Structures are given as C-alpha cells and as structure tokens.
Short mmCIF file of C-alpha atoms in Angstrom, two decimals:
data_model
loop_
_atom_site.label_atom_id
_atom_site.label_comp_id
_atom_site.label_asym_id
_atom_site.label_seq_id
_atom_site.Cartn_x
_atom_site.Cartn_y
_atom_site.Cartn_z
CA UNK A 448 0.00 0.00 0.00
CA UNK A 449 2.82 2.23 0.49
CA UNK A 450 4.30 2.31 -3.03
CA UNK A 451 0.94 1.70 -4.64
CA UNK A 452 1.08 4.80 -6.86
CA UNK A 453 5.03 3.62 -7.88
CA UNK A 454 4.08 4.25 -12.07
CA UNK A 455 5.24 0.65 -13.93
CA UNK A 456 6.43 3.36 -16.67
CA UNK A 457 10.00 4.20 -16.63
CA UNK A 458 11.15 7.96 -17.28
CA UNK A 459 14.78 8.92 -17.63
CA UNK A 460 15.42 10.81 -14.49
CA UNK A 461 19.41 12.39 -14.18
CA UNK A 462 18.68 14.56 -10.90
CA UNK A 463 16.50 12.96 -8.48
CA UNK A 464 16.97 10.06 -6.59
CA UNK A 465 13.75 8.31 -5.32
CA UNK A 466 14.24 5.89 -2.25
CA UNK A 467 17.84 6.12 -2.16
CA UNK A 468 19.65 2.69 -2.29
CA UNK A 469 22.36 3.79 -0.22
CA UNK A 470 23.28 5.77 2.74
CA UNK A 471 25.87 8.13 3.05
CA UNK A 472 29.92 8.17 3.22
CA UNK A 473 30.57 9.00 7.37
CA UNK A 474 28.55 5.97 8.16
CA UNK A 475 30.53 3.73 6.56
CA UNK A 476 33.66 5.47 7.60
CA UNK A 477 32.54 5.09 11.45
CA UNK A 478 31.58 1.61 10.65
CA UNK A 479 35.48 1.39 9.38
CA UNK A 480 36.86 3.33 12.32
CA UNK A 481 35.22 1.02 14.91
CA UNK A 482 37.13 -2.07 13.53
CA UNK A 483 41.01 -0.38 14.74
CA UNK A 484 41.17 -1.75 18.62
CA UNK A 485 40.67 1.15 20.97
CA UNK A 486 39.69 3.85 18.25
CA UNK A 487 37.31 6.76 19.08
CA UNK A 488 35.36 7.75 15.95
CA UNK A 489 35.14 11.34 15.58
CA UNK A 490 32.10 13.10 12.95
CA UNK A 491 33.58 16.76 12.49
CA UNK A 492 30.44 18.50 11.83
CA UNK A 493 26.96 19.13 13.19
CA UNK A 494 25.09 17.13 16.12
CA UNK A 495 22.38 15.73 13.85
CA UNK A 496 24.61 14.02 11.15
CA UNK A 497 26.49 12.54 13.83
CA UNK A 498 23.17 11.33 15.64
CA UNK A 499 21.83 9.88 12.40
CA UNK A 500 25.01 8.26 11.84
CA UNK A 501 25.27 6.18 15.17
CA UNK A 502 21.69 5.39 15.45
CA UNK A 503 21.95 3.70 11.60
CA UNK A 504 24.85 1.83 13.17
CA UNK A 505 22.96 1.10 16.39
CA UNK A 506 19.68 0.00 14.70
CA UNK A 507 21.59 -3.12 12.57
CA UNK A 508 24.19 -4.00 14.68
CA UNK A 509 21.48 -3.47 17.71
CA UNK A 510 24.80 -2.40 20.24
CA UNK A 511 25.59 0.77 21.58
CA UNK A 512 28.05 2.75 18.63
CA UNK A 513 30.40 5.38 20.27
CA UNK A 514 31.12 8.41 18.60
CA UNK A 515 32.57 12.01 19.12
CA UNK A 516 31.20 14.99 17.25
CA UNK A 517 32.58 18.69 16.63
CA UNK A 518 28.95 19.75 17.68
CA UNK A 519 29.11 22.61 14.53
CA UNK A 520 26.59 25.63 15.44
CA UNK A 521 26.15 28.88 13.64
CA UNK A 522 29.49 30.43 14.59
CA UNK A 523 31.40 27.19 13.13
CA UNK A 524 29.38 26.87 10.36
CA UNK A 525 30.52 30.42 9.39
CA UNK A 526 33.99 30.61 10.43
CA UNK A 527 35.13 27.12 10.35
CA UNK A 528 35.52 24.00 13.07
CA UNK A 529 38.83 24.54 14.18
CA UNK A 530 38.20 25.60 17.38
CA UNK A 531 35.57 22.96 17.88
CA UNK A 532 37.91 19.70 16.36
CA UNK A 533 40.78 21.13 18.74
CA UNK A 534 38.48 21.25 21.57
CA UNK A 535 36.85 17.65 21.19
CA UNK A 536 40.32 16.26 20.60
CA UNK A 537 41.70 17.26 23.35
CA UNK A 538 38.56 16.35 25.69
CA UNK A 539 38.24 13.02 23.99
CA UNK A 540 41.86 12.25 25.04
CA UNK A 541 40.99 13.00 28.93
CA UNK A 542 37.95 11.47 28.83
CA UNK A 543 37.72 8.49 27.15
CA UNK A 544 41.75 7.64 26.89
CA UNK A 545 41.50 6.03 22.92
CA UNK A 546 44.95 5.36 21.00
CA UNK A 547 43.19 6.06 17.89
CA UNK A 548 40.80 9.08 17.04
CA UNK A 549 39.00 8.78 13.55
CA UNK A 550 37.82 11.92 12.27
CA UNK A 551 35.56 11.71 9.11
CA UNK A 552 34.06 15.02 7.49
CA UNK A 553 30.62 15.88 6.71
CA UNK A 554 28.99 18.00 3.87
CA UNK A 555 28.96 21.19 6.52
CA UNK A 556 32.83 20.65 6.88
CA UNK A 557 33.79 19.72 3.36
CA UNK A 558 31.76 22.86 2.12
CA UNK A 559 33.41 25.26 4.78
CA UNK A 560 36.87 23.73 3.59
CA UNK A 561 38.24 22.51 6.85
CA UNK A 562 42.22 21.29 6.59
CA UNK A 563 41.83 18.56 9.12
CA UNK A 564 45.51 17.70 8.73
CA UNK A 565 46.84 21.32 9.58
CA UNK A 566 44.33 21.51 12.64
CA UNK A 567 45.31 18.10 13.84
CA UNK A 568 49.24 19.18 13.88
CA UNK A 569 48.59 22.52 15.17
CA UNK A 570 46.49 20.22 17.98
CA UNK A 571 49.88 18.40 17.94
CA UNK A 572 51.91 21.44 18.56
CA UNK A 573 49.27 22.56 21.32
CA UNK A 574 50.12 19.65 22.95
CA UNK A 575 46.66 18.49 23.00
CA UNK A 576 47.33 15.13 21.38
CA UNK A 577 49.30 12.90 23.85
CA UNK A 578 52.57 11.35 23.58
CA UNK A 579 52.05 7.80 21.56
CA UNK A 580 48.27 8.82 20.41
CA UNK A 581 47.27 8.72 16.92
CA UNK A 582 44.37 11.51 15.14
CA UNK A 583 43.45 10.14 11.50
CA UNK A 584 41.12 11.29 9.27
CA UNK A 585 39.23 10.26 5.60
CA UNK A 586 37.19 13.14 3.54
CA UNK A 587 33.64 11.56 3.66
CA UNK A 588 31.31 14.53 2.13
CA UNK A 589 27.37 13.03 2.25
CA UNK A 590 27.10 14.25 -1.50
CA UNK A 591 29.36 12.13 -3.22
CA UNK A 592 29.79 8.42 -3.06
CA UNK A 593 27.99 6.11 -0.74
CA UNK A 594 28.15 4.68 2.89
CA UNK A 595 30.82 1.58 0.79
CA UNK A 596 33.06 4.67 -0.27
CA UNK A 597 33.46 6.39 2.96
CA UNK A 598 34.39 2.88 4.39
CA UNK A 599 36.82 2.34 1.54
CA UNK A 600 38.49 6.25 2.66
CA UNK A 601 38.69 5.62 6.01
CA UNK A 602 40.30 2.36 5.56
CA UNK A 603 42.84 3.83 2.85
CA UNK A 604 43.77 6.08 5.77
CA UNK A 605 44.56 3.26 8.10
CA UNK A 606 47.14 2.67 5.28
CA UNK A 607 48.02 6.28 4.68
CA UNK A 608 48.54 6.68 8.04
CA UNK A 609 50.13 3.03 10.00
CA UNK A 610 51.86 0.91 7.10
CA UNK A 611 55.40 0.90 7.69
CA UNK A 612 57.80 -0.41 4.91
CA UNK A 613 59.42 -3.35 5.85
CA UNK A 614 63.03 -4.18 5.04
CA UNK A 615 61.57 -8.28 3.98
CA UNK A 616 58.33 -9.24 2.96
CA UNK A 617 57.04 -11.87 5.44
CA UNK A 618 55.36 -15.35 4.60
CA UNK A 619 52.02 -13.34 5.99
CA UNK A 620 48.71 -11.93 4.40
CA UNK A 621 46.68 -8.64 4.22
CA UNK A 622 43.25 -9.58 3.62
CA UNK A 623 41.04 -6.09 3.26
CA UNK A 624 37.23 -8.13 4.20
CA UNK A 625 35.10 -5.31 2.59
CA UNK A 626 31.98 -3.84 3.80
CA UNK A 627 30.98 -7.18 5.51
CA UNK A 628 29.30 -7.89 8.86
CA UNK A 629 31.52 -9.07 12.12
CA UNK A 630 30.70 -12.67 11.76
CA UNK A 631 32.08 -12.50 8.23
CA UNK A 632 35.57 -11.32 9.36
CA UNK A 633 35.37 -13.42 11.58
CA UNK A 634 34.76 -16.44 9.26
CA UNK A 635 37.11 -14.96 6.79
CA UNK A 636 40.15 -14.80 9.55
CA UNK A 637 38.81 -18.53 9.86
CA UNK A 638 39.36 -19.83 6.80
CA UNK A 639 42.42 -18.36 7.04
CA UNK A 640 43.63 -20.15 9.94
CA UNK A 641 42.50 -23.34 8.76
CA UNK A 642 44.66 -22.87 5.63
CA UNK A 643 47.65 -21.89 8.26
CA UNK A 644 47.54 -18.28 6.91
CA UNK A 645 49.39 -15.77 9.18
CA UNK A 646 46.45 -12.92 8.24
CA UNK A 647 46.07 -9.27 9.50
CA UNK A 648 42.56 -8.28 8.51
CA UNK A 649 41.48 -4.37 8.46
CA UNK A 650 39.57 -3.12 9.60
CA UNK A 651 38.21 -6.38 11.39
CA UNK A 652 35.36 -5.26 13.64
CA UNK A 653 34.41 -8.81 14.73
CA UNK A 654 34.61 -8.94 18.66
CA UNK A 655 33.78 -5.36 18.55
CA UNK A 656 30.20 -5.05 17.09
CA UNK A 657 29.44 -8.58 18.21
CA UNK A 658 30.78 -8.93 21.36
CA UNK A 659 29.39 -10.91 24.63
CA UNK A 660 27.44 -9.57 26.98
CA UNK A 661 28.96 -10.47 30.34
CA UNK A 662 27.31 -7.80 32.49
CA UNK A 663 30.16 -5.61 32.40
CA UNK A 664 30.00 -2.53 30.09
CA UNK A 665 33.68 -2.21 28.24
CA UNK A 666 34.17 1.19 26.25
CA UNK A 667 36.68 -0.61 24.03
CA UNK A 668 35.80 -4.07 23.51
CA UNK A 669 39.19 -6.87 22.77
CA UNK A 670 37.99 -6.98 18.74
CA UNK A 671 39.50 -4.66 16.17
CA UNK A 672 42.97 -4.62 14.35
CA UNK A 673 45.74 -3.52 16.36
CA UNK A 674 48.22 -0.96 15.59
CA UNK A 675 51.23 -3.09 15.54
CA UNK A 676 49.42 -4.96 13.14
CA UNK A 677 48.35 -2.05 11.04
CA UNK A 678 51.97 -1.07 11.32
CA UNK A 679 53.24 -4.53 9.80
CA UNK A 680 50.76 -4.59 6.56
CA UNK A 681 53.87 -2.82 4.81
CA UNK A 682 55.64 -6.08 5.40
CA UNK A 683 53.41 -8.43 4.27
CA UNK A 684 53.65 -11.04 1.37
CA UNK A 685 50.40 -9.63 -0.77
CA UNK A 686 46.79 -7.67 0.21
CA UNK A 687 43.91 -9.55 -1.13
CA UNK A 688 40.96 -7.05 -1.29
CA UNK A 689 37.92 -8.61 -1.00
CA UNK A 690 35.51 -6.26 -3.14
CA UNK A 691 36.69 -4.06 -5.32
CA UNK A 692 34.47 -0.51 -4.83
CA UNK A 693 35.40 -1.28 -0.54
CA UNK A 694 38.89 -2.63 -0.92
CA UNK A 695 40.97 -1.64 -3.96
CA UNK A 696 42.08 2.28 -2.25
CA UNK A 697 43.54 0.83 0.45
CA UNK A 698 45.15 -2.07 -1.11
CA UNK A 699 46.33 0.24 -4.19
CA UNK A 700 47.37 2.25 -1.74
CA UNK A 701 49.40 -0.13 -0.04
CA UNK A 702 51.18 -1.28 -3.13
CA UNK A 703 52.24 2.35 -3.75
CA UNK A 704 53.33 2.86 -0.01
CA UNK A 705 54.93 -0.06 0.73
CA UNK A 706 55.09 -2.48 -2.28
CA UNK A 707 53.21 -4.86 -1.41
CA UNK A 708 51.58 -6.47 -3.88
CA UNK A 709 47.05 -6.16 -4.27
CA UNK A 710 45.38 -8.94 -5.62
CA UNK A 711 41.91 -7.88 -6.07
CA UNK A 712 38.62 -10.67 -5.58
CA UNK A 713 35.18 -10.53 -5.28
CA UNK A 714 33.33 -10.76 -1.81
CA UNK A 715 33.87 -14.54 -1.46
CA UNK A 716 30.10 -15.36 -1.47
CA UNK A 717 28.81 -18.61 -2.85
CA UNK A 718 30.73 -21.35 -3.84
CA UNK A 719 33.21 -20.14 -6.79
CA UNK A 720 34.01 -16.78 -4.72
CA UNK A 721 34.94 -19.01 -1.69
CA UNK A 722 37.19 -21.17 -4.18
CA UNK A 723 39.01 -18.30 -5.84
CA UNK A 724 39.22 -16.63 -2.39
CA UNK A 725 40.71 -20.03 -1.04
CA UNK A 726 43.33 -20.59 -3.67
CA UNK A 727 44.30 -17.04 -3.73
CA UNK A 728 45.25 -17.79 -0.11
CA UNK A 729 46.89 -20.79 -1.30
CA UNK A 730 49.05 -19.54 -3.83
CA UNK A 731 50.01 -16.22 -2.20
CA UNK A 732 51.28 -18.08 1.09
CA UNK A 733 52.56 -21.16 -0.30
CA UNK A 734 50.27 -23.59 1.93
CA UNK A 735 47.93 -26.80 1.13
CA UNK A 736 43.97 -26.62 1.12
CA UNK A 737 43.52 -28.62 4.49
CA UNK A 738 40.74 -32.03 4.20
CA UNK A 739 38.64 -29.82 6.58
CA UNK A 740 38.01 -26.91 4.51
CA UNK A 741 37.49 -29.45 1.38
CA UNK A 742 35.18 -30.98 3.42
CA UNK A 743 33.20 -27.65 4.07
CA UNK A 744 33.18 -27.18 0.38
CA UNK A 745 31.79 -30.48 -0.50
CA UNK A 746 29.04 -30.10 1.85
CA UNK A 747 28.32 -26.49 0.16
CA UNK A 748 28.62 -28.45 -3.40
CA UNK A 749 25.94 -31.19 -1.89
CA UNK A 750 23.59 -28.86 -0.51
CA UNK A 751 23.48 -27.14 -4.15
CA UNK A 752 23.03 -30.34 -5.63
CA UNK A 753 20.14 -31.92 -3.33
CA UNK A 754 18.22 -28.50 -3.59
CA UNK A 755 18.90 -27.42 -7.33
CA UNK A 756 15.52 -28.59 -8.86
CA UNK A 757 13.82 -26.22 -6.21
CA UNK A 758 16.41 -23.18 -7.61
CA UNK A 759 16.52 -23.55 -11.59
CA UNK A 760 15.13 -21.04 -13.60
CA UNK A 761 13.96 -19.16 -10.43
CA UNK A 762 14.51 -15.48 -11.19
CA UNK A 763 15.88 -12.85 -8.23
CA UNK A 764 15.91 -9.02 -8.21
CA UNK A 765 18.87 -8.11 -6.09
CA UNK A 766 19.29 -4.03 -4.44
CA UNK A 767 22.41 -3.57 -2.08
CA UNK A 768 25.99 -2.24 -1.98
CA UNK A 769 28.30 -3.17 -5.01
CA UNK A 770 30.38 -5.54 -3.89
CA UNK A 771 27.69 -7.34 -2.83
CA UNK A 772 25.52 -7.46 -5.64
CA UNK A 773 28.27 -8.69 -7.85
CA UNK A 774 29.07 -11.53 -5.66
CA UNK A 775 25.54 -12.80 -4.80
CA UNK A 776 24.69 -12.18 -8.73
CA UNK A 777 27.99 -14.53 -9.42
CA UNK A 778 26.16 -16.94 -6.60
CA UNK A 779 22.94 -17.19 -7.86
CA UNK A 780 24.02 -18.13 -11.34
CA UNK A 781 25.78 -20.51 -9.72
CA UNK A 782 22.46 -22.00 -8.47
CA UNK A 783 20.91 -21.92 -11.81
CA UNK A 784 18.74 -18.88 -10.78
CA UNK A 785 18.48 -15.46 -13.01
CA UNK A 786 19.31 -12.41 -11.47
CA UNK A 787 16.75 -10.59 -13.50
CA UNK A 788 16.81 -6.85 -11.79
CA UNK A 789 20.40 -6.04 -10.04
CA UNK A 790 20.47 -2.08 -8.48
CA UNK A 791 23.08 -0.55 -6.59
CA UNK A 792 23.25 3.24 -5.02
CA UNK A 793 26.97 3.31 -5.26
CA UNK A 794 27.67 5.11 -8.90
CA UNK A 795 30.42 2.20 -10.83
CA UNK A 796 29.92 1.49 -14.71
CA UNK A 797 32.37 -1.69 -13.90
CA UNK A 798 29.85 -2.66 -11.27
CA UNK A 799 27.83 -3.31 -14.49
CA UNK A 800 30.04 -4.54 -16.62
CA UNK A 801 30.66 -7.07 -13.65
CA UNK A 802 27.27 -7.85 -13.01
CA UNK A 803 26.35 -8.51 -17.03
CA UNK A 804 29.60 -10.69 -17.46
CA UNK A 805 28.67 -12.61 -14.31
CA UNK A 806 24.92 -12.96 -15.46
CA UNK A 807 26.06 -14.13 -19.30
CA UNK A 808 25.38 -17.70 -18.28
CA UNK A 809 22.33 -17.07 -16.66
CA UNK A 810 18.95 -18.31 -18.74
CA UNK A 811 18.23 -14.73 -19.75
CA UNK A 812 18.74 -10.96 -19.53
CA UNK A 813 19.42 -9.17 -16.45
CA UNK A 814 18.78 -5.16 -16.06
CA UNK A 815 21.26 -3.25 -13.87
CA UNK A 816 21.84 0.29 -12.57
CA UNK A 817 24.80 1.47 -10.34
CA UNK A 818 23.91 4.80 -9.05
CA UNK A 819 19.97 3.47 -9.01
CA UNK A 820 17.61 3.70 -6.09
CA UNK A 821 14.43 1.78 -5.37
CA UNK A 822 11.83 3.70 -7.18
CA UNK A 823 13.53 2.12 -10.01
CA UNK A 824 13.87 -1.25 -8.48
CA UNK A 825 9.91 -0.95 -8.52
CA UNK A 826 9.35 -0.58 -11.45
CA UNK A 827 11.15 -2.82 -13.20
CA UNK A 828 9.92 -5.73 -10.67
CA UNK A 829 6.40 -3.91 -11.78
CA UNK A 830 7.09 -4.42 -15.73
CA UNK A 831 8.65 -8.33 -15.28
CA UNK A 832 7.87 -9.83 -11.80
CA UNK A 833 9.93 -12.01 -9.79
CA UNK A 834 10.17 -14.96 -7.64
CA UNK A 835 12.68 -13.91 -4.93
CA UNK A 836 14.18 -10.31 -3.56
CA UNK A 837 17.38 -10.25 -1.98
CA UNK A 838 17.90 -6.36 -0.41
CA UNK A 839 17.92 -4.79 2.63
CA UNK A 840 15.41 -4.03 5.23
CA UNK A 841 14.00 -0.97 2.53
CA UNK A 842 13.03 -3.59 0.27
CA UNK A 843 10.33 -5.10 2.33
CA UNK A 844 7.97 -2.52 1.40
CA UNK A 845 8.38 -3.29 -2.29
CA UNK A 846 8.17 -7.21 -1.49
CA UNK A 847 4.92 -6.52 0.19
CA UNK A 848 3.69 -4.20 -2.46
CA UNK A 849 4.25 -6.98 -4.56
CA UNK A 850 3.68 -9.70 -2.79
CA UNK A 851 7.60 -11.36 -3.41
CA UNK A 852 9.25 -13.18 -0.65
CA UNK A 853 12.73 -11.52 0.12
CA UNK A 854 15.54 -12.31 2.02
CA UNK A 855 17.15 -9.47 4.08
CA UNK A 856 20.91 -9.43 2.85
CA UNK A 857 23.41 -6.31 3.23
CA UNK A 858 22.95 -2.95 5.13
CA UNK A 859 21.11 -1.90 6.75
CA UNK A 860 18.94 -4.79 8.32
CA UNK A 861 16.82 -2.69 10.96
CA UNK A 862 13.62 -5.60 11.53
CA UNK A 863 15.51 -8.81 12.26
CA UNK A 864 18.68 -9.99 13.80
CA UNK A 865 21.17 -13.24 13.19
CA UNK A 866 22.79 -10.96 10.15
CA UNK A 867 25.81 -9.79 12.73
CA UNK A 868 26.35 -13.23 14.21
CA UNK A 869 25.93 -15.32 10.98
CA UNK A 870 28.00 -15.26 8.32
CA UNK A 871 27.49 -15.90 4.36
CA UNK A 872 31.13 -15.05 3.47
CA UNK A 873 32.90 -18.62 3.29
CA UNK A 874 31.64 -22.28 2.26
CA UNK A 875 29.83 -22.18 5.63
CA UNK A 876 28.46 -18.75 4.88
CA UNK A 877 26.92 -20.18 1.53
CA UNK A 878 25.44 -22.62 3.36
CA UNK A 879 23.54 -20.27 5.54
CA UNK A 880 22.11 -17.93 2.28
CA UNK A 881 21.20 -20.58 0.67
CA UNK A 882 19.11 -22.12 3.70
CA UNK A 883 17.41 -18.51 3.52
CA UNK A 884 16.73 -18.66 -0.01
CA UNK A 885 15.27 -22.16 0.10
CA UNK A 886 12.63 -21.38 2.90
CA UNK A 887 11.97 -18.20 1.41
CA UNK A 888 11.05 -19.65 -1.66
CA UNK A 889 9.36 -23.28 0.15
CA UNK A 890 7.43 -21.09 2.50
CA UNK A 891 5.92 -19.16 -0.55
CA UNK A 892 5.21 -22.58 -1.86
CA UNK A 893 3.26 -24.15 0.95
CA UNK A 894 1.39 -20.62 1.36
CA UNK A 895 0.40 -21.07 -1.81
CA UNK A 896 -0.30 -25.02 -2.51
CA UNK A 897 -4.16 -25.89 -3.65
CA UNK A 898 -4.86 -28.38 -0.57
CA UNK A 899 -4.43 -31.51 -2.89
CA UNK A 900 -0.54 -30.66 -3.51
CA UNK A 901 0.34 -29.35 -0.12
CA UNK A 902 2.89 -31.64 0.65
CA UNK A 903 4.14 -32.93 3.90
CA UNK A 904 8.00 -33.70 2.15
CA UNK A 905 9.26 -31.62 -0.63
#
C-alpha cells in the first residue's frame, strides 16, 4: 500500500533520486573506524549528522556505537571548526583515553573547507594530542559516493597513516574483508587459519560489534585490528581485497606505499568466490587446502546439488551495496537462478560490466543500474515480476507491495537480527544464504499449494 502509486512506466530521471539505495559516506567510515582496537570515531560537523550516523549503526548491529562529534553551530558553520575539532580532541583524550581518534568530514565541513591535517598538527603542537596517540582522518562529504566509499576512505587512511615499509616481505597476508558484517571477518580470519595463513585483517570489527554480553559494560571491547598490526601490513607477502568498490584504495594504496603487492577478488560469497578466495590464499602463502576446509566445500557443493531442482530457472531481483551485488549475482548463477533486476546506489559502470559478465550464463537478460535507487527497483519488478528479492530491510515494502518473498541481505537490516552473528562469506556462509533462499522460496510454496498438492516432504 505504500508504493501503490510507484508508475510501472520508466522515465529517464538524471537529478532525483527516489528511495535512495544507499546511505551516506561518514557511516561507513565510522563503521570502518570502529574495527582499529581502541579507536574513538570522531564526525567533524553538526550534532544531527552525527546522531543519524550512530543510530543507523545502532539499529543493525542493535549495540551501543560510540562516537565524538565537533557539535558545529552557527558560529562554526561560518567561520570554520577549528576551534571545535581542537576542543573535542583534546577532551576526547581525557575522557575516554582512545589510542586512535578517527575523524571523518561531513557535507557542513567539506563545504566550509576545513584542513583537518593542519588543525590536527597545530592540535599536535598545542600539545593536546598525547605522547604515543594517533588523530586520523578520511574526507567523507554526504554528497558524493555512498556509505561503501566512505568505508573504503577511512580504511585507505589506516594505510596512509600506520603501514610501515618493511626491510623483507614476510610469509604473511593482508586480507582487506570489505563492507561485511563481524561474523564475516570473523569467518574470513577462519578460513584463514584453517589454511595456516598468518592474516592481518582491516579493519576487522568482529569482537567489537558482536561482542558478549557479560554484564560488564567495556568502552573498548578486545575486537579490532591492532596498531602493531596495522603497522606490519607494509611487510606483508600480498593484500587480497575482497571487493573491489570497498577494498581496492587501500590495497592500491598499499602497493604504492609499501610495495606490497594487491590482488583484487570478489566478496567470497557462494561457492566459486569461496574457491578463488581459497586458492588465492593458497598460492600467495605457499600452503595446502587442508581435508577440513574441502570438506566444508563439498558439503556447500551437496547442498546445491540436493536442492537445485527447487532453484533452476527461479529469477531474483537483487538491491544492495556493489560488492555485494556482484558476488551474490555470481552466486545465484551458480544455483541456476536469473538475477533478472540487479540495483546498486553506489555510482560504478564496472559494477555493471561485472554484473552482465557474471549474469552471461544465466537463462536470460538481467537489467542493472549502479547509481539506481528503489523507485527504479519498482518498477522494473512492476514491468517483469519475480520470484525472490534479496535487499535490505528498505526492500520489504516493495516485497509486500508486490507480494515477493525476500531475504534481508546487506545494510542496513533494521527488523531482524542473526545478520551480525551469521556469516554468508565462506563455504559455511553459503550454506547459511542458501538455507534462507530455500525457505523463502518453500514457505511461498506451501502458502500457496491448492490443498491436494500441499505436501508434507518436498
């Protein structure tokens, strides 16, 4: 009922966005920030943009998100935030003790033209930054890029800022995870670790946005890369960057800082990600595939196999960040499904030329948009229906418009939980999505059986 009047009829529209597919850049630079151990993110701008900011982080991760702001008014917003950045570092320091301090911009700051590098050194000079403390920052204006982008700047700065050439390469790995949730860092260090890996993941906010509750409030939970480990990605035997629009600055990056070679992959999502991921692994460190891990992938490859006759020829409209729509589109080919409708807010033309080379083997055409929102999602569900959407929470309003099942994949997920302590990175992870994708589409099937074909096994 809510997108009822949403017009089937497609005009070209170049500047307005309708339901926005995205969110913007400081989010995903907080989201970034949070995964260095003991870092304070810091939004240099006005009260409500940081506000908005931690209560998008709060709503899907559902745990408290700590963040400093420059609390801009009308004098700062005139004259510049100097004054106010200087101030908050030095209070944040006292206060909450961090070793890190992450300071993102906002549109109000970018616009304005704050140097946050001079004001952090003349904060230096003042003495306001302590001895062995660290202030960082990434350029995250709301009107350019997307919530994926400002996490791709603010990790590039934990590169720009930490990665110290080293004299050797080591036998060790950089693995940059991508926009993912906790549990898949977590299941990414895994794999890892069962391939005897020596990995430093950043930023790695596993143990940080999923951490226990043991009745004791901790302002810095154990999680998050360390510096010393930041510090050593200079000396490391190759960076694999797990999605290219999240991970490619900050591996690029660290090729041009420190020579270390960036070997660039998709998410690893669904079985031939988790493959190439694995043997990328393999080859850069010189180790075996362990029988364990083979035998994670074999269940994977039998699961597919006992459930492909309920997947074939079932077609899937997909909305969500880049990196992920790539890799589930490469997924549910994989499945013999047909990603018929693929949108992403984040603007990319090789996000499309990604998604159509993936989608050449699937049985028919697929339309996709980078830089899309919604409204258009809509409509092209409206002009060739579907039998599955995988989005985020936003999307339920179109699947009950509709009437689509969906499965809630990507960020944010306000109305459920299990997507932070879950993974669907990994052979495991695959495993998971495509249990969701089965009962999505078996529910819909029982809900709909005549009473003479509602069946007790399927």
């Amino acid at each position: 009922m809510l997108l009822r009047h949403t017009p089937a009829e497609i005009q070209e529209r170049s500047a307005l966005t309708i339901n926005p597919a995205k969110t913007c850049q400081p989010i995903g630079a907080m989201y970034a920030a949070l995964g260095i151990h003991r870092c304070f993110p810091h939004s240099h701008g006005s009260q409500g943009c940081c506000a908005y900011h931690r209560s998008m982080l709060t709503r899907h991760y559902k745990e408290p998100i700590m963040a400093g702001t420059s609390s801009f008014t009308e004098g700062a917003s005139v004259f510049g935030g100097m004054a106010n950045l200087t101030q908050a570092v030095d209070a944040i320091f006292h206060l909450y003790e961090p070793d890190v301090i992450a300071v993102h911009t906002t549109c109000l700051s970018e616009t304005i033209g704050d140097d946050i590098p001079q004001i952090v050194s003349s904060a230096r000079d003042a003495g306001k930054i302590p001895e062995g403390r660290h202030v960082i920052h990434a350029n995250t204006p709301s009107y350019v890029g997307s919530h994926v982008t400002g996490f791709a700047a603010m990790t590039k700065a934990m590169v720009d800022y930490f990665a110290e050439p080293g004299r050797e390469k080591g036998s060790g790995v950089n693995i940059i995870p991508g926009y993912v949730e906790p549990a898949d860092m977590a299941e990414i260090q895994r794999l890892a670790r069962a391939l005897g890996v020596e990995a430093v993941v950043f930023p790695d906010t596993s143990g940080v946005l999923d951490a226990p509750q043991t009745g004791r409030h901790e302002f810095y939970p154990r999680g998050g890369v360390t510096l010393e480990a930041l510090r050593s990605t200079g000396a490391r035997r190759a960076t694999l960057a797990l999605g290219s629009t999240a991970s490619s600055p900050a591996a690029r990056a660290l090729e041009a800082k420190c020579g270390v070679p960036a070997l660039q992959l998709d998410l690893p999502i669904g079985l031939l990600a988790t493959d190439q991921f694995v043997d990328a692994l393999r080859r850069t460190a010189g180790v075996a595939v362990p029988e364990a891990v083979s035998v994670e992938r074999g269940q994977l490859l039998d699961l597919i196999t006992d459930m492909e006759q309920y997947l074939h020829g079932r077609s899937v409209a997909v909305a969500g960040d880049p990196d992920q729509v790539v890799a589930l589109t490469g997924f549910l080919v994989s499945l013999g499904m047909r990603p018929a409708h693929v949108v992403t807010g984040t603007p990319g033309k090789e996000v499309e030329r990604r998604v159509r080379e993936l989608a050449a083997g699937a049985p028919g055409p697929v339309n996709v948009k980078a830089g899309g929102d919604l409204f258009l999602f809509h409509q092209w569900i409206k002009q060739e229906p579907v039998d599955l959407i995988i989005g985020n929470t936003y999307c339920k309003y179109i699947a009950r418009d509709e009437d689509i099942p969906l499965v809630r994949h990507g960020f944010p997920v306000l109305d459920r939980i299990g997507h932070v302590a879950f993974p669907t990175v990994g052979y495991r992870g695959a495993m998971r999505l495509l249990e969701k994708i089965l009962d999505a589409l078996l529910d819909r099937q029982d809900r709909d059986a005549p009473e003479e074909s509602f069946e007790l096994v399927m």
